């Protein structure tokens, strides 16, 4: 048995530059644990990496030979410079853009622990049998389930294997949330990342309450761990940019 742990922080960032000085940073640890056994009893797991698409934060100051914009009123002998005001407007716009990026993704649960990884595994109902697990299982005991990306609900259904499930598309990706106990959305509904769509449960072919996630890209099944790592990457790097911005 081997644990692979990812750690990042959750934060609710400010959207107004004028509030940075009085803003109290509220952080709480957010942990992703992967617990898995290979079929031969030896724990094996290949670490997956994602491309960092975080934009570089730049501070566009007016320096050197740049001309400074001034406004002169007839009733005032002293010109009023707008350089500082322009800089504050730029910083405020940048902080809002970073905040939108932070909320453009969302973990599917308040706490993430992967109890069964993607790939071959021992069948939970017949331990002598090796089967393909085309998704990941997350520990969840009747907890709120959130959509990970903005998208559209294309299917809500129920079958003997997946139990109650919801499928949400976002671009080329289709993500299914399975073994649910309650569904709180309808087909065709447009969603934002972080919208509560269901309550996890134990429906279908399940050995206990949990959340199963299946992910397809252009119709092909992929490891949902890649998606979780991408969400972690986006939030971690966005927080770093916001912290740098607060120091400018």
PDB file of C-alpha atoms in Angstrom:
ATOM      1  CA  UNK A   1       0.000   0.000   0.000  1.00  0.00           C
ATOM      2  CA  UNK A   2       1.366   3.407  -0.913  1.00  0.00           C
ATOM      3  CA  UNK A   3      -0.044   6.857  -0.414  1.00  0.00           C
ATOM      4  CA  UNK A   4       0.511   9.701  -2.839  1.00  0.00           C
ATOM      5  CA  UNK A   5      -0.527  13.009  -1.342  1.00  0.00           C
ATOM      6  CA  UNK A   6      -1.121  16.330  -3.076  1.00  0.00           C
ATOM      7  CA  UNK A   7      -1.551  19.409  -0.895  1.00  0.00           C
ATOM      8  CA  UNK A   8      -2.856  22.791  -1.858  1.00  0.00           C
ATOM      9  CA  UNK A   9      -4.754  25.650  -0.242  1.00  0.00           C
ATOM     10  CA  UNK A  10      -8.246  26.937  -0.708  1.00  0.00           C
ATOM     11  CA  UNK A  11      -8.879  30.651  -0.460  1.00  0.00           C
ATOM     12  CA  UNK A  12     -11.614  33.121  -1.225  1.00  0.00           C
ATOM     13  CA  UNK A  13      -9.726  35.944  -2.915  1.00  0.00           C
ATOM     14  CA  UNK A  14     -10.802  39.577  -3.070  1.00  0.00           C
ATOM     15  CA  UNK A  15     -12.015  40.989  -6.353  1.00  0.00           C
ATOM     16  CA  UNK A  16     -11.393  44.608  -5.552  1.00  0.00           C
ATOM     17  CA  UNK A  17      -7.903  46.067  -5.493  1.00  0.00           C
ATOM     18  CA  UNK A  18      -9.015  48.771  -3.112  1.00  0.00           C
ATOM     19  CA  UNK A  19      -9.810  46.121  -0.494  1.00  0.00           C
ATOM     20  CA  UNK A  20      -6.426  44.360  -0.564  1.00  0.00           C
ATOM     21  CA  UNK A  21      -5.006  46.294   2.414  1.00  0.00           C
ATOM     22  CA  UNK A  22      -7.861  45.288   4.691  1.00  0.00           C
ATOM     23  CA  UNK A  23      -8.402  41.826   3.256  1.00  0.00           C
ATOM     24  CA  UNK A  24      -7.874  38.935   5.687  1.00  0.00           C
ATOM     25  CA  UNK A  25      -6.482  35.919   3.852  1.00  0.00           C
ATOM     26  CA  UNK A  26      -8.482  32.875   4.843  1.00  0.00           C
ATOM     27  CA  UNK A  27      -6.747  29.613   4.004  1.00  0.00           C
ATOM     28  CA  UNK A  28      -7.538  26.031   4.796  1.00  0.00           C
ATOM     29  CA  UNK A  29      -5.579  22.951   3.816  1.00  0.00           C
ATOM     30  CA  UNK A  30      -6.972  20.890   0.979  1.00  0.00           C
ATOM     31  CA  UNK A  31      -5.563  17.400   0.560  1.00  0.00           C
ATOM     32  CA  UNK A  32      -5.770  14.831  -2.203  1.00  0.00           C
ATOM     33  CA  UNK A  33      -4.712  11.340  -1.217  1.00  0.00           C
ATOM     34  CA  UNK A  34      -4.352   8.395  -3.568  1.00  0.00           C
ATOM     35  CA  UNK A  35      -4.469   4.941  -2.026  1.00  0.00           C
ATOM     36  CA  UNK A  36      -4.058   2.007  -4.375  1.00  0.00           C
ATOM     37  CA  UNK A  37      -2.899  -1.608  -4.609  1.00  0.00           C
ATOM     38  CA  UNK A  38      -1.696  -3.191  -7.829  1.00  0.00           C
ATOM     39  CA  UNK A  39      -3.018  -6.577  -8.879  1.00  0.00           C
ATOM     40  CA  UNK A  40       0.136  -8.396  -7.733  1.00  0.00           C
ATOM     41  CA  UNK A  41      -0.054  -6.840  -4.273  1.00  0.00           C
ATOM     42  CA  UNK A  42       2.712  -4.311  -4.871  1.00  0.00           C
ATOM     43  CA  UNK A  43       1.610  -0.707  -4.853  1.00  0.00           C
ATOM     44  CA  UNK A  44       2.462   0.957  -8.145  1.00  0.00           C
ATOM     45  CA  UNK A  45       1.424   4.332  -9.442  1.00  0.00           C
ATOM     46  CA  UNK A  46       2.859   6.519 -12.160  1.00  0.00           C
ATOM     47  CA  UNK A  47       2.777  10.190 -11.317  1.00  0.00           C
ATOM     48  CA  UNK A  48       0.978  12.171 -13.981  1.00  0.00           C
ATOM     49  CA  UNK A  49       1.908  15.721 -14.860  1.00  0.00           C
ATOM     50  CA  UNK A  50      -0.049  18.518 -16.442  1.00  0.00           C
ATOM     51  CA  UNK A  51       1.078  21.504 -18.430  1.00  0.00           C
ATOM     52  CA  UNK A  52       1.161  24.713 -16.446  1.00  0.00           C
ATOM     53  CA  UNK A  53      -0.972  27.136 -18.413  1.00  0.00           C
ATOM     54  CA  UNK A  54      -0.923  29.838 -15.765  1.00  0.00           C
ATOM     55  CA  UNK A  55      -0.238  33.220 -17.268  1.00  0.00           C
ATOM     56  CA  UNK A  56       2.761  35.171 -15.996  1.00  0.00           C
ATOM     57  CA  UNK A  57       1.853  38.091 -13.844  1.00  0.00           C
ATOM     58  CA  UNK A  58       3.403  41.318 -15.065  1.00  0.00           C
ATOM     59  CA  UNK A  59       3.398  44.732 -13.553  1.00  0.00           C
ATOM     60  CA  UNK A  60       3.020  47.225 -16.358  1.00  0.00           C
ATOM     61  CA  UNK A  61       4.403  50.383 -14.810  1.00  0.00           C
ATOM     62  CA  UNK A  62       4.802  53.603 -16.728  1.00  0.00           C
ATOM     63  CA  UNK A  63       8.543  54.275 -16.646  1.00  0.00           C
ATOM     64  CA  UNK A  64      11.438  55.745 -18.629  1.00  0.00           C
ATOM     65  CA  UNK A  65      10.372  57.852 -21.560  1.00  0.00           C
ATOM     66  CA  UNK A  66       6.679  57.131 -21.145  1.00  0.00           C
ATOM     67  CA  UNK A  67       4.603  60.268 -21.012  1.00  0.00           C
ATOM     68  CA  UNK A  68       2.597  60.951 -17.902  1.00  0.00           C
ATOM     69  CA  UNK A  69      -1.041  61.875 -18.459  1.00  0.00           C
ATOM     70  CA  UNK A  70      -2.226  64.942 -16.573  1.00  0.00           C
ATOM     71  CA  UNK A  71      -5.517  66.744 -16.210  1.00  0.00           C
ATOM     72  CA  UNK A  72      -5.466  70.465 -15.522  1.00  0.00           C
ATOM     73  CA  UNK A  73      -8.516  72.313 -14.280  1.00  0.00           C
ATOM     74  CA  UNK A  74      -8.883  76.038 -14.855  1.00  0.00           C
ATOM     75  CA  UNK A  75      -9.711  76.613 -11.199  1.00  0.00           C
ATOM     76  CA  UNK A  76      -6.631  74.738  -9.968  1.00  0.00           C
ATOM     77  CA  UNK A  77      -3.043  75.788 -10.571  1.00  0.00           C
ATOM     78  CA  UNK A  78      -1.735  72.257  -9.794  1.00  0.00           C
ATOM     79  CA  UNK A  79      -2.089  69.447 -12.382  1.00  0.00           C
ATOM     80  CA  UNK A  80      -3.777  66.243 -11.192  1.00  0.00           C
ATOM     81  CA  UNK A  81      -1.811  63.166 -12.241  1.00  0.00           C
ATOM     82  CA  UNK A  82      -3.719  60.011 -13.279  1.00  0.00           C
ATOM     83  CA  UNK A  83      -0.702  57.719 -13.280  1.00  0.00           C
ATOM     84  CA  UNK A  84      -1.510  56.191  -9.885  1.00  0.00           C
ATOM     85  CA  UNK A  85      -5.197  55.914 -10.729  1.00  0.00           C
ATOM     86  CA  UNK A  86      -4.398  54.101 -13.987  1.00  0.00           C
ATOM     87  CA  UNK A  87      -2.106  51.704 -12.159  1.00  0.00           C
ATOM     88  CA  UNK A  88      -4.786  50.930  -9.573  1.00  0.00           C
ATOM     89  CA  UNK A  89      -7.335  50.324 -12.326  1.00  0.00           C
ATOM     90  CA  UNK A  90      -4.934  47.926 -14.012  1.00  0.00           C
ATOM     91  CA  UNK A  91      -4.265  46.044 -10.765  1.00  0.00           C
ATOM     92  CA  UNK A  92      -7.967  45.865  -9.979  1.00  0.00           C
ATOM     93  CA  UNK A  93      -8.688  44.442 -13.444  1.00  0.00           C
ATOM     94  CA  UNK A  94      -5.898  41.900 -13.057  1.00  0.00           C
ATOM     95  CA  UNK A  95      -7.106  40.763  -9.618  1.00  0.00           C
ATOM     96  CA  UNK A  96     -10.607  40.239 -10.992  1.00  0.00           C
ATOM     97  CA  UNK A  97      -9.237  38.207 -13.913  1.00  0.00           C
ATOM     98  CA  UNK A  98      -7.233  36.013 -11.547  1.00  0.00           C
ATOM     99  CA  UNK A  99     -10.286  35.538  -9.346  1.00  0.00           C
ATOM    100  CA  UNK A 100     -12.346  34.411 -12.341  1.00  0.00           C
ATOM    101  CA  UNK A 101      -9.588  31.949 -13.250  1.00  0.00           C
ATOM    102  CA  UNK A 102      -9.589  30.568  -9.690  1.00  0.00           C
ATOM    103  CA  UNK A 103     -13.323  29.899  -9.798  1.00  0.00           C
ATOM    104  CA  UNK A 104     -13.237  28.493 -13.356  1.00  0.00           C
ATOM    105  CA  UNK A 105     -12.481  25.070 -11.871  1.00  0.00           C
ATOM    106  CA  UNK A 106     -13.652  23.271  -8.735  1.00  0.00           C
ATOM    107  CA  UNK A 107     -12.909  19.970  -6.952  1.00  0.00           C
ATOM    108  CA  UNK A 108     -15.933  17.627  -7.049  1.00  0.00           C
ATOM    109  CA  UNK A 109     -16.024  17.280  -3.241  1.00  0.00           C
ATOM    110  CA  UNK A 110     -15.093  19.373  -0.229  1.00  0.00           C
ATOM    111  CA  UNK A 111     -12.414  16.822   0.647  1.00  0.00           C
ATOM    112  CA  UNK A 112     -10.716  14.584  -1.902  1.00  0.00           C
ATOM    113  CA  UNK A 113      -9.418  11.105  -1.121  1.00  0.00           C
ATOM    114  CA  UNK A 114      -8.994   8.627  -3.956  1.00  0.00           C
ATOM    115  CA  UNK A 115      -9.729   5.134  -2.678  1.00  0.00           C
ATOM    116  CA  UNK A 116      -9.505   3.297  -6.008  1.00  0.00           C
ATOM    117  CA  UNK A 117      -7.452   4.494  -8.977  1.00  0.00           C
ATOM    118  CA  UNK A 118      -7.940   4.175 -12.720  1.00  0.00           C
ATOM    119  CA  UNK A 119      -6.832   0.910 -14.331  1.00  0.00           C
ATOM    120  CA  UNK A 120      -6.885  -2.814 -13.588  1.00  0.00           C
ATOM    121  CA  UNK A 121      -7.784  -3.864 -10.062  1.00  0.00           C
ATOM    122  CA  UNK A 122      -9.223  -6.719  -8.054  1.00  0.00           C
ATOM    123  CA  UNK A 123     -12.997  -6.830  -8.407  1.00  0.00           C
ATOM    124  CA  UNK A 124     -14.543  -5.489  -5.155  1.00  0.00           C
ATOM    125  CA  UNK A 125     -17.205  -8.245  -5.268  1.00  0.00           C
ATOM    126  CA  UNK A 126     -14.945 -11.084  -6.432  1.00  0.00           C
ATOM    127  CA  UNK A 127     -11.377 -10.635  -5.187  1.00  0.00           C
ATOM    128  CA  UNK A 128     -10.119 -13.501  -7.363  1.00  0.00           C
ATOM    129  CA  UNK A 129     -11.134 -11.631 -10.503  1.00  0.00           C
ATOM    130  CA  UNK A 130      -9.142  -8.853 -12.175  1.00  0.00           C
ATOM    131  CA  UNK A 131     -11.226  -6.160 -13.863  1.00  0.00           C
ATOM    132  CA  UNK A 132     -10.746  -2.795 -15.528  1.00  0.00           C
ATOM    133  CA  UNK A 133     -11.743   0.224 -13.463  1.00  0.00           C
ATOM    134  CA  UNK A 134     -12.540   2.924 -16.031  1.00  0.00           C
ATOM    135  CA  UNK A 135     -12.553   5.785 -13.541  1.00  0.00           C
ATOM    136  CA  UNK A 136     -11.665   6.676  -9.968  1.00  0.00           C
ATOM    137  CA  UNK A 137     -13.496   6.278  -6.669  1.00  0.00           C
ATOM    138  CA  UNK A 138     -13.547   9.117  -4.145  1.00  0.00           C
ATOM    139  CA  UNK A 139     -14.441   8.689  -0.509  1.00  0.00           C
ATOM    140  CA  UNK A 140     -17.782  10.431  -0.018  1.00  0.00           C
ATOM    141  CA  UNK A 141     -20.526   9.587   2.448  1.00  0.00           C
ATOM    142  CA  UNK A 142     -23.687  11.285   1.189  1.00  0.00           C
ATOM    143  CA  UNK A 143     -21.928  14.593   0.550  1.00  0.00           C
ATOM    144  CA  UNK A 144     -22.602  17.467  -1.901  1.00  0.00           C
ATOM    145  CA  UNK A 145     -21.116  16.888  -5.357  1.00  0.00           C
ATOM    146  CA  UNK A 146     -19.893  19.855  -7.416  1.00  0.00           C
ATOM    147  CA  UNK A 147     -19.306  20.167 -11.137  1.00  0.00           C
ATOM    148  CA  UNK A 148     -15.597  20.555 -11.907  1.00  0.00           C
ATOM    149  CA  UNK A 149     -15.905  22.775 -15.011  1.00  0.00           C
ATOM    150  CA  UNK A 150     -18.516  25.012 -16.625  1.00  0.00           C
ATOM    151  CA  UNK A 151     -20.664  22.906 -18.907  1.00  0.00           C
ATOM    152  CA  UNK A 152     -24.008  21.455 -19.852  1.00  0.00           C
ATOM    153  CA  UNK A 153     -25.888  18.507 -18.390  1.00  0.00           C
ATOM    154  CA  UNK A 154     -26.372  16.127 -21.326  1.00  0.00           C
ATOM    155  CA  UNK A 155     -27.677  13.075 -19.493  1.00  0.00           C
ATOM    156  CA  UNK A 156     -29.246  12.028 -16.210  1.00  0.00           C
ATOM    157  CA  UNK A 157     -29.907   8.343 -15.786  1.00  0.00           C
ATOM    158  CA  UNK A 158     -29.744   5.210 -13.674  1.00  0.00           C
ATOM    159  CA  UNK A 159     -28.570   1.657 -14.330  1.00  0.00           C
ATOM    160  CA  UNK A 160     -27.544  -1.432 -12.391  1.00  0.00           C
ATOM    161  CA  UNK A 161     -23.821  -0.664 -12.611  1.00  0.00           C
ATOM    162  CA  UNK A 162     -23.487   3.118 -12.174  1.00  0.00           C
ATOM    163  CA  UNK A 163     -26.666   3.676 -10.179  1.00  0.00           C
ATOM    164  CA  UNK A 164     -27.914   7.250 -10.433  1.00  0.00           C
ATOM    165  CA  UNK A 165     -25.525   9.316 -12.536  1.00  0.00           C
ATOM    166  CA  UNK A 166     -25.076  12.703 -14.214  1.00  0.00           C
ATOM    167  CA  UNK A 167     -22.987  13.419 -17.312  1.00  0.00           C
ATOM    168  CA  UNK A 168     -21.743  16.972 -17.899  1.00  0.00           C
ATOM    169  CA  UNK A 169     -19.901  18.103 -21.022  1.00  0.00           C
ATOM    170  CA  UNK A 170     -17.323  20.882 -21.149  1.00  0.00           C
ATOM    171  CA  UNK A 171     -15.687  21.348 -24.540  1.00  0.00           C
ATOM    172  CA  UNK A 172     -14.199  18.012 -25.621  1.00  0.00           C
ATOM    173  CA  UNK A 173     -14.636  16.537 -22.152  1.00  0.00           C
ATOM    174  CA  UNK A 174     -17.564  14.543 -20.779  1.00  0.00           C
ATOM    175  CA  UNK A 175     -17.502  13.798 -17.052  1.00  0.00           C
ATOM    176  CA  UNK A 176     -19.890  11.380 -15.346  1.00  0.00           C
ATOM    177  CA  UNK A 177     -20.630  11.440 -11.615  1.00  0.00           C
ATOM    178  CA  UNK A 178     -21.973   8.043 -10.484  1.00  0.00           C
ATOM    179  CA  UNK A 179     -23.535   6.126  -7.533  1.00  0.00           C
ATOM    180  CA  UNK A 180     -25.497   9.225  -6.504  1.00  0.00           C
ATOM    181  CA  UNK A 181     -28.315   9.295  -3.971  1.00  0.00           C
ATOM    182  CA  UNK A 182     -29.914  12.564  -5.121  1.00  0.00           C
ATOM    183  CA  UNK A 183     -29.795  14.658  -8.289  1.00  0.00           C
ATOM    184  CA  UNK A 184     -30.395  18.414  -8.133  1.00  0.00           C
ATOM    185  CA  UNK A 185     -30.090  19.424 -11.815  1.00  0.00           C
ATOM    186  CA  UNK A 186     -31.972  18.656 -15.017  1.00  0.00           C
ATOM    187  CA  UNK A 187     -30.922  17.698 -18.531  1.00  0.00           C
ATOM    188  CA  UNK A 188     -29.950  20.642 -20.717  1.00  0.00           C
ATOM    189  CA  UNK A 189     -29.097  22.850 -17.743  1.00  0.00           C
ATOM    190  CA  UNK A 190     -26.061  25.126 -18.094  1.00  0.00           C
ATOM    191  CA  UNK A 191     -23.691  24.966 -15.133  1.00  0.00           C
ATOM    192  CA  UNK A 192     -20.823  26.951 -13.681  1.00  0.00           C
ATOM    193  CA  UNK A 193     -17.831  25.322 -12.067  1.00  0.00           C
ATOM    194  CA  UNK A 194     -18.678  24.696  -8.421  1.00  0.00           C
ATOM    195  CA  UNK A 195     -22.444  24.336  -8.877  1.00  0.00           C
ATOM    196  CA  UNK A 196     -23.884  21.663  -6.597  1.00  0.00           C
ATOM    197  CA  UNK A 197     -25.353  18.993  -8.874  1.00  0.00           C
ATOM    198  CA  UNK A 198     -26.039  16.039  -6.586  1.00  0.00           C
ATOM    199  CA  UNK A 199     -25.477  14.179  -3.335  1.00  0.00           C
ATOM    200  CA  UNK A 200     -23.157  11.182  -3.346  1.00  0.00           C
ATOM    201  CA  UNK A 201     -24.525   7.805  -2.366  1.00  0.00           C
ATOM    202  CA  UNK A 202     -24.477   4.030  -2.746  1.00  0.00           C
ATOM    203  CA  UNK A 203     -26.745   3.355  -5.719  1.00  0.00           C
ATOM    204  CA  UNK A 204     -25.931   0.772  -8.397  1.00  0.00           C
ATOM    205  CA  UNK A 205     -23.153  -1.839  -8.159  1.00  0.00           C
ATOM    206  CA  UNK A 206     -21.400  -0.368  -5.167  1.00  0.00           C
ATOM    207  CA  UNK A 207     -19.763  -1.867  -2.092  1.00  0.00           C
ATOM    208  CA  UNK A 208     -20.330   1.303  -0.052  1.00  0.00           C
ATOM    209  CA  UNK A 209     -21.139   4.987  -0.264  1.00  0.00           C
ATOM    210  CA  UNK A 210     -18.643   6.814  -2.509  1.00  0.00           C
ATOM    211  CA  UNK A 211     -18.390   8.947  -5.649  1.00  0.00           C
ATOM    212  CA  UNK A 212     -17.236   7.352  -8.893  1.00  0.00           C
ATOM    213  CA  UNK A 213     -16.005   9.662 -11.657  1.00  0.00           C
ATOM    214  CA  UNK A 214     -15.524   8.695 -15.290  1.00  0.00           C
ATOM    215  CA  UNK A 215     -13.916  11.110 -17.755  1.00  0.00           C
ATOM    216  CA  UNK A 216     -13.898  11.012 -21.542  1.00  0.00           C
ATOM    217  CA  UNK A 217     -11.975  13.256 -23.923  1.00  0.00           C
ATOM    218  CA  UNK A 218     -13.274  13.282 -27.493  1.00  0.00           C
ATOM    219  CA  UNK A 219     -15.119  10.059 -26.676  1.00  0.00           C
ATOM    220  CA  UNK A 220     -12.067   8.234 -25.312  1.00  0.00           C
ATOM    221  CA  UNK A 221     -11.914   7.233 -21.633  1.00  0.00           C
ATOM    222  CA  UNK A 222      -9.006   8.856 -19.753  1.00  0.00           C
ATOM    223  CA  UNK A 223      -7.739   8.813 -16.176  1.00  0.00           C
ATOM    224  CA  UNK A 224      -9.761  11.383 -14.160  1.00  0.00           C
ATOM    225  CA  UNK A 225      -6.709  11.894 -11.937  1.00  0.00           C
ATOM    226  CA  UNK A 226      -5.317  14.065 -14.732  1.00  0.00           C
ATOM    227  CA  UNK A 227      -8.346  16.349 -14.379  1.00  0.00           C
ATOM    228  CA  UNK A 228      -7.959  16.572 -10.599  1.00  0.00           C
ATOM    229  CA  UNK A 229      -4.282  17.439 -10.954  1.00  0.00           C
ATOM    230  CA  UNK A 230      -5.156  20.145 -13.477  1.00  0.00           C
ATOM    231  CA  UNK A 231      -7.663  21.654 -11.025  1.00  0.00           C
ATOM    232  CA  UNK A 232      -5.020  21.598  -8.277  1.00  0.00           C
ATOM    233  CA  UNK A 233      -2.497  23.249 -10.605  1.00  0.00           C
ATOM    234  CA  UNK A 234      -4.859  26.044 -11.653  1.00  0.00           C
ATOM    235  CA  UNK A 235      -5.850  26.915  -8.090  1.00  0.00           C
ATOM    236  CA  UNK A 236      -2.349  26.706  -6.635  1.00  0.00           C
ATOM    237  CA  UNK A 237      -0.750  28.883  -9.303  1.00  0.00           C
ATOM    238  CA  UNK A 238      -3.624  31.380  -9.274  1.00  0.00           C
ATOM    239  CA  UNK A 239      -3.199  31.804  -5.507  1.00  0.00           C
ATOM    240  CA  UNK A 240       0.510  32.402  -6.014  1.00  0.00           C
ATOM    241  CA  UNK A 241      -0.258  35.115  -8.566  1.00  0.00           C
ATOM    242  CA  UNK A 242      -2.803  36.733  -6.251  1.00  0.00           C
ATOM    243  CA  UNK A 243      -0.295  36.777  -3.409  1.00  0.00           C
ATOM    244  CA  UNK A 244       2.302  38.415  -5.669  1.00  0.00           C
ATOM    245  CA  UNK A 245      -0.283  40.943  -6.788  1.00  0.00           C
ATOM    246  CA  UNK A 246      -1.092  41.835  -3.191  1.00  0.00           C
ATOM    247  CA  UNK A 247       2.570  42.753  -2.633  1.00  0.00           C
ATOM    248  CA  UNK A 248       2.776  45.211  -5.556  1.00  0.00           C
TER     249      UNK A 248
END
